[in-house]
Amino acid sequence: MEQVSANRSHGGTQGVYTHQSTATGTAMTFSVFVPDHAPGAKLPVLWYLSGLTCTHANVTEKGEFRAACARAGIIFVAPDTSPRGDDVPDDEGYDFGKGAGFYVNATQAPWATHFHMRDYIETELPALIAAEFPADMARQGITGHSMGGHGALTIALRNPGRFRSVSAFAPIVSPMHCQWGEKALTGYLGADENAWREYDACALIEDGARLPDLLVDQGEADNFLHEQLKTGLLVMACRKAGIPATVRMQPGYDHSYYFISSFMAEHVAWHAERLKA
């Protein structure tokens, strides 16, 4: 692991790091904010997964999470959204290929060589965080935006007991039923829709996966709400499964980081309450 940059902020250190990933076969970049803490102390970890076209930098620069994380004593980890590099295949569209890994393990050529973002987020990067940072891996939360909200929900549903808290900003709740998801899942996994279900939050819930509770914020003025995000499907799935879900429709807010940053501190505080020792 190499440090790319380090900056003091809000009584903590914001770092950016790079390392060679065995999961993707490429160099991967991620950011970590570590609040000041007593020597030897271990801090809870909040994962943030970003959306289409984003890197680690979007939330790092625009998410406005550091003050809230410093108050709560929470490490904030922001990975990239896909493998990068000249040898990594890409697509002309913004919603597939580089910047659009959808947090899956691709099985179809040419994507299967590098697009193993599920393994990277679920296994490889957590091991690195545990080894290199003062992280209490028994106290983890996860959140994300849009495609990253899809990632946060599906990773938490597939790994019961790993995350004490789960939230999302404007998540893609059912990739099997929207254009973004259908394109990505077909391209990465093939045409068999049974293989898609483990990457669809609503399908996972239907198949028996559960969360202890859930917080979701969604902007009512989000232009992707009805065609791509389909928040109502998650509301119905949680209600049917008995999952306590607080889904807040926020009037006037869109899909941007103006929306995310407006509610980030509330999400950090919500996670902090559930990540107490």
Tab-separated table of C-alpha atoms in Angstrom:
chain	number	residue	atom	x	y	z
A	1	MET	CA	0.000	0.000	0.000
A	2	GLU	CA	1.316	3.438	-0.930
A	3	GLN	CA	0.071	6.754	0.396
A	4	VAL	CA	-0.857	9.171	-2.379
A	5	SER	CA	-1.804	12.082	-0.126
A	6	ALA	CA	-2.615	12.980	3.480
A	7	ASN	CA	-4.388	16.099	4.756
A	8	ARG	CA	-5.459	17.236	8.208
A	9	SER	CA	-9.197	17.880	8.403
A	10	HIS	CA	-11.720	18.222	11.238
A	11	GLY	CA	-9.385	16.747	13.820
A	12	GLY	CA	-8.387	13.756	11.740
A	13	THR	CA	-6.387	12.677	8.714
A	14	GLN	CA	-7.809	12.272	5.226
A	15	GLY	CA	-5.619	9.918	3.244
A	16	VAL	CA	-5.669	8.545	-0.283
A	17	TYR	CA	-3.921	5.244	-0.955
A	18	THR	CA	-3.145	2.884	-3.815
A	19	HIS	CA	-2.260	-0.790	-3.904
A	20	GLN	CA	-2.020	-3.677	-6.344
A	21	SER	CA	-5.200	-5.709	-6.136
A	22	THR	CA	-5.218	-9.463	-6.535
A	23	ALA	CA	-9.005	-9.434	-7.011
A	24	THR	CA	-8.972	-7.094	-10.013
A	25	GLY	CA	-5.392	-7.611	-11.221
A	26	THR	CA	-4.948	-3.832	-11.343
A	27	ALA	CA	-3.864	-0.964	-9.158
A	28	MET	CA	-6.764	0.241	-7.019
A	29	THR	CA	-7.169	3.573	-5.249
A	30	PHE	CA	-9.226	4.269	-2.120
A	31	SER	CA	-9.545	6.974	0.519
A	32	VAL	CA	-9.692	6.652	4.313
A	33	PHE	CA	-10.521	9.283	6.920
A	34	VAL	CA	-9.204	8.446	10.398
A	35	PRO	CA	-10.281	10.666	13.311
A	36	ASP	CA	-7.751	11.478	16.014
A	37	HIS	CA	-7.840	8.792	18.685
A	38	ALA	CA	-6.027	7.510	21.735
A	39	PRO	CA	-2.966	5.308	21.105
A	40	GLY	CA	-4.004	1.708	20.674
A	41	ALA	CA	-7.687	2.533	20.255
A	42	LYS	CA	-9.728	0.723	17.607
A	43	LEU	CA	-12.434	2.660	15.788
A	44	PRO	CA	-15.580	1.459	13.996
A	45	VAL	CA	-15.604	1.557	10.198
A	46	LEU	CA	-18.194	3.037	7.822
A	47	TRP	CA	-17.888	1.931	4.204
A	48	TYR	CA	-19.168	4.213	1.444
A	49	LEU	CA	-19.709	2.827	-2.067
A	50	SER	CA	-19.991	5.348	-4.882
A	51	GLY	CA	-22.228	5.484	-7.929
A	52	LEU	CA	-21.898	5.396	-11.702
A	53	THR	CA	-18.987	7.366	-13.216
A	54	CYS	CA	-17.523	8.066	-9.755
A	55	THR	CA	-14.173	7.276	-8.172
A	56	HIS	CA	-13.140	7.471	-4.522
A	57	ALA	CA	-12.688	11.215	-5.045
A	58	ASN	CA	-16.343	12.229	-5.430
A	59	VAL	CA	-17.432	11.560	-1.875
A	60	THR	CA	-13.990	12.389	-0.491
A	61	GLU	CA	-14.173	15.888	-1.927
A	62	LYS	CA	-17.916	16.575	-1.827
A	63	GLY	CA	-19.488	14.245	0.739
A	64	GLU	CA	-19.031	16.475	3.818
A	65	PHE	CA	-18.650	13.486	6.144
A	66	ARG	CA	-15.453	14.336	8.031
A	67	ALA	CA	-16.849	16.570	10.780
A	68	ALA	CA	-19.547	14.022	11.608
A	69	CYS	CA	-17.085	11.111	11.536
A	70	ALA	CA	-14.646	13.018	13.755
A	71	ARG	CA	-17.406	13.688	16.308
A	72	ALA	CA	-18.455	10.053	16.301
A	73	GLY	CA	-14.958	8.566	16.124
A	74	ILE	CA	-15.658	6.618	12.920
A	75	ILE	CA	-13.221	5.624	10.165
A	76	PHE	CA	-14.693	6.361	6.716
A	77	VAL	CA	-13.535	4.198	3.785
A	78	ALA	CA	-14.329	5.093	0.158
A	79	PRO	CA	-13.187	2.633	-2.555
A	80	ASP	CA	-13.218	3.148	-6.312
A	81	THR	CA	-16.131	1.828	-8.377
A	82	SER	CA	-14.227	-0.342	-10.859
A	83	PRO	CA	-10.790	-1.501	-11.961
A	84	ARG	CA	-8.785	1.026	-13.979
A	85	GLY	CA	-5.918	0.936	-16.440
A	86	ASP	CA	-5.074	0.741	-20.129
A	87	ASP	CA	-5.552	-3.044	-20.175
A	88	VAL	CA	-9.008	-2.907	-18.586
A	89	PRO	CA	-11.890	-3.225	-21.080
A	90	ASP	CA	-14.406	-0.401	-21.308
A	91	ASP	CA	-17.687	0.533	-22.929
A	92	GLU	CA	-18.768	3.675	-24.748
A	93	GLY	CA	-21.645	4.208	-22.317
A	94	TYR	CA	-21.235	5.818	-18.920
A	95	ASP	CA	-23.264	3.026	-17.316
A	96	PHE	CA	-21.021	0.059	-18.117
A	97	GLY	CA	-17.312	-0.726	-17.903
A	98	LYS	CA	-14.889	1.603	-16.152
A	99	GLY	CA	-16.624	3.554	-13.405
A	100	ALA	CA	-19.553	1.127	-13.478
A	101	GLY	CA	-18.434	-2.109	-11.854
A	102	PHE	CA	-21.818	-2.644	-10.131
A	103	TYR	CA	-19.990	-4.494	-7.316
A	104	VAL	CA	-20.298	-7.860	-9.063
A	105	ASN	CA	-17.876	-10.644	-9.956
A	106	ALA	CA	-18.091	-10.715	-13.744
A	107	THR	CA	-18.235	-14.111	-15.437
A	108	GLN	CA	-18.413	-13.016	-19.089
A	109	ALA	CA	-15.514	-12.145	-21.403
A	110	PRO	CA	-13.800	-9.721	-21.558
A	111	TRP	CA	-15.011	-8.420	-18.178
A	112	ALA	CA	-14.255	-11.536	-16.132
A	113	THR	CA	-10.510	-10.868	-16.144
A	114	HIS	CA	-10.639	-7.696	-14.029
A	115	PHE	CA	-14.199	-6.896	-12.920
A	116	HIS	CA	-14.252	-8.678	-9.569
A	117	MET	CA	-15.483	-5.784	-7.454
A	118	ARG	CA	-17.522	-8.084	-5.197
A	119	ASP	CA	-14.368	-9.933	-4.110
A	120	TYR	CA	-12.506	-6.670	-3.787
A	121	ILE	CA	-15.080	-5.005	-1.517
A	122	GLU	CA	-16.157	-8.070	0.454
A	123	THR	CA	-12.754	-9.672	1.028
A	124	GLU	CA	-9.577	-8.012	-0.189
A	125	LEU	CA	-10.004	-4.391	0.862
A	126	PRO	CA	-11.413	-5.214	4.334
A	127	ALA	CA	-8.330	-7.344	5.024
A	128	LEU	CA	-6.107	-4.438	4.001
A	129	ILE	CA	-8.045	-1.956	6.143
A	130	ALA	CA	-7.828	-4.299	9.135
A	131	ALA	CA	-4.071	-4.674	8.693
A	132	GLU	CA	-3.125	-1.058	8.025
A	133	PHE	CA	-5.581	1.091	10.012
A	134	PRO	CA	-6.878	1.212	13.624
A	135	ALA	CA	-10.109	-0.458	12.547
A	136	ASP	CA	-12.439	-2.462	14.750
A	137	MET	CA	-13.766	-4.871	12.145
A	138	ALA	CA	-16.349	-6.173	14.608
A	139	ARG	CA	-18.073	-2.788	14.262
A	140	GLN	CA	-18.740	-2.100	10.596
A	141	GLY	CA	-21.453	-0.143	8.826
A	142	ILE	CA	-22.023	0.316	5.117
A	143	THR	CA	-23.716	2.925	2.954
A	144	GLY	CA	-23.598	4.113	-0.634
A	145	HIS	CA	-25.170	6.174	-3.383
A	146	SER	CA	-27.101	5.016	-6.445
A	147	MET	CA	-25.077	2.102	-7.893
A	148	GLY	CA	-23.171	2.215	-4.605
A	149	GLY	CA	-26.443	2.057	-2.696
A	150	HIS	CA	-27.180	-1.107	-4.652
A	151	GLY	CA	-23.726	-2.364	-3.642
A	152	ALA	CA	-24.222	-1.524	0.027
A	153	LEU	CA	-27.621	-3.228	0.204
A	154	THR	CA	-26.610	-6.398	-1.628
A	155	ILE	CA	-23.280	-6.810	0.191
A	156	ALA	CA	-25.001	-6.428	3.558
A	157	LEU	CA	-27.792	-8.836	2.597
A	158	ARG	CA	-25.296	-11.454	1.391
A	159	ASN	CA	-23.148	-11.161	4.529
A	160	PRO	CA	-25.510	-11.421	7.510
A	161	GLY	CA	-23.966	-10.306	10.777
A	162	ARG	CA	-21.013	-8.478	9.240
A	163	PHE	CA	-22.559	-5.003	9.286
A	164	ARG	CA	-24.263	-3.579	12.343
A	165	SER	CA	-25.779	-0.768	10.276
A	166	VAL	CA	-26.864	-0.305	6.661
A	167	SER	CA	-28.064	2.820	4.872
A	168	ALA	CA	-28.229	4.195	1.345
A	169	PHE	CA	-28.696	7.369	-0.655
A	170	ALA	CA	-30.949	6.973	-3.720
A	171	PRO	CA	-30.045	3.307	-4.256
A	172	ILE	CA	-30.759	1.223	-7.334
A	173	VAL	CA	-32.988	-1.161	-5.403
A	174	SER	CA	-33.687	-3.759	-8.121
A	175	PRO	CA	-31.171	-3.861	-11.004
A	176	MET	CA	-33.164	-6.707	-12.534
A	177	HIS	CA	-35.964	-4.224	-13.245
A	178	CYS	CA	-34.213	-1.151	-14.625
A	179	GLN	CA	-32.239	-0.310	-17.755
A	180	TRP	CA	-28.961	0.376	-15.918
A	181	GLY	CA	-29.110	-2.950	-14.134
A	182	GLU	CA	-30.299	-5.030	-17.056
A	183	LYS	CA	-27.406	-3.764	-19.195
A	184	ALA	CA	-24.812	-4.307	-16.489
A	185	LEU	CA	-26.001	-7.702	-15.286
A	186	THR	CA	-26.374	-9.050	-18.821
A	187	GLY	CA	-22.926	-7.799	-19.800
A	188	TYR	CA	-21.099	-8.976	-16.688
A	189	LEU	CA	-23.040	-12.161	-15.857
A	190	GLY	CA	-24.775	-13.308	-19.044
A	191	ALA	CA	-28.426	-13.752	-19.930
A	192	ASP	CA	-29.422	-16.190	-17.154
A	193	GLU	CA	-31.477	-14.035	-14.787
A	194	ASN	CA	-31.121	-16.590	-11.988
A	195	ALA	CA	-27.469	-15.510	-11.760
A	196	TRP	CA	-28.592	-11.919	-11.278
A	197	ARG	CA	-30.588	-12.469	-8.104
A	198	GLU	CA	-27.632	-12.306	-5.713
A	199	TYR	CA	-26.986	-8.788	-7.021
A	200	ASP	CA	-30.530	-7.488	-6.593
A	201	ALA	CA	-31.576	-6.263	-3.131
A	202	CYS	CA	-35.279	-6.925	-3.636
A	203	ALA	CA	-34.613	-10.421	-4.990
A	204	LEU	CA	-32.280	-11.212	-2.072
A	205	ILE	CA	-34.960	-10.146	0.396
A	206	GLU	CA	-37.541	-12.207	-1.487
A	207	ASP	CA	-35.162	-15.182	-1.269
A	208	GLY	CA	-34.865	-14.862	2.508
A	209	ALA	CA	-31.996	-12.428	3.219
A	210	ARG	CA	-32.626	-9.954	6.032
A	211	LEU	CA	-31.244	-6.768	7.589
A	212	PRO	CA	-31.718	-5.710	11.222
A	213	ASP	CA	-32.915	-2.294	10.045
A	214	LEU	CA	-32.322	0.161	7.230
A	215	LEU	CA	-32.169	3.898	6.519
A	216	VAL	CA	-32.712	5.227	2.985
A	217	ASP	CA	-32.923	8.821	1.771
A	218	GLN	CA	-34.316	9.507	-1.694
A	219	GLY	CA	-34.844	12.854	-3.393
A	220	GLU	CA	-38.310	13.405	-4.814
A	221	ALA	CA	-36.852	15.560	-7.606
A	222	ASP	CA	-34.358	12.843	-8.618
A	223	ASN	CA	-34.759	12.418	-12.379
A	224	PHE	CA	-33.738	8.742	-12.095
A	225	LEU	CA	-36.296	7.867	-9.417
A	226	HIS	CA	-39.060	6.277	-11.473
A	227	GLU	CA	-37.125	4.657	-14.337
A	228	GLN	CA	-33.938	3.446	-12.635
A	229	LEU	CA	-34.107	3.591	-8.826
A	230	LYS	CA	-37.692	2.446	-8.161
A	231	THR	CA	-37.581	3.035	-4.407
A	232	GLY	CA	-41.121	1.738	-3.971
A	233	LEU	CA	-40.007	-1.811	-4.802
A	234	LEU	CA	-37.673	-1.774	-1.792
A	235	VAL	CA	-40.389	-0.370	0.455
A	236	MET	CA	-42.706	-3.202	-0.552
A	237	ALA	CA	-40.001	-5.869	-0.191
A	238	CYS	CA	-39.046	-4.693	3.306
A	239	ARG	CA	-42.671	-4.424	4.397
A	240	LYS	CA	-43.438	-7.938	3.183
A	241	ALA	CA	-40.301	-9.357	4.885
A	242	GLY	CA	-40.789	-7.456	8.134
A	243	ILE	CA	-37.528	-5.538	7.822
A	244	PRO	CA	-37.674	-2.253	9.796
A	245	ALA	CA	-36.930	0.304	7.075
A	246	THR	CA	-36.967	4.077	7.364
A	247	VAL	CA	-37.318	5.366	3.795
A	248	ARG	CA	-37.426	9.152	3.652
A	249	MET	CA	-38.584	10.888	0.487
A	250	GLN	CA	-36.935	14.306	0.509
A	251	PRO	CA	-38.891	17.038	-1.344
A	252	GLY	CA	-36.922	19.094	-3.858
A	253	TYR	CA	-33.702	17.062	-3.732
A	254	ASP	CA	-32.092	15.557	-6.820
A	255	HIS	CA	-29.480	12.813	-7.396
A	256	SER	CA	-26.374	14.932	-6.850
A	257	TYR	CA	-23.892	15.428	-4.029
A	258	TYR	CA	-25.875	18.490	-2.999
A	259	PHE	CA	-28.461	15.919	-1.913
A	260	ILE	CA	-25.973	13.448	-0.405
A	261	SER	CA	-24.063	16.056	1.585
A	262	SER	CA	-27.323	17.465	2.971
A	263	PHE	CA	-28.085	14.213	4.806
A	264	MET	CA	-24.616	12.715	5.262
A	265	ALA	CA	-24.232	13.866	8.873
A	266	GLU	CA	-27.584	12.292	9.772
A	267	HIS	CA	-26.492	8.995	8.228
A	268	VAL	CA	-23.155	9.057	10.066
A	269	ALA	CA	-24.968	9.700	13.353
A	270	TRP	CA	-27.429	6.875	12.601
A	271	HIS	CA	-24.543	4.485	11.998
A	272	ALA	CA	-22.666	5.766	15.056
A	273	GLU	CA	-25.565	4.867	17.315
A	274	ARG	CA	-25.467	1.277	16.052
A	275	LEU	CA	-21.663	1.013	16.055
A	276	LYS	CA	-21.169	1.809	19.711
A	277	ALA	CA	-18.865	-0.571	21.568
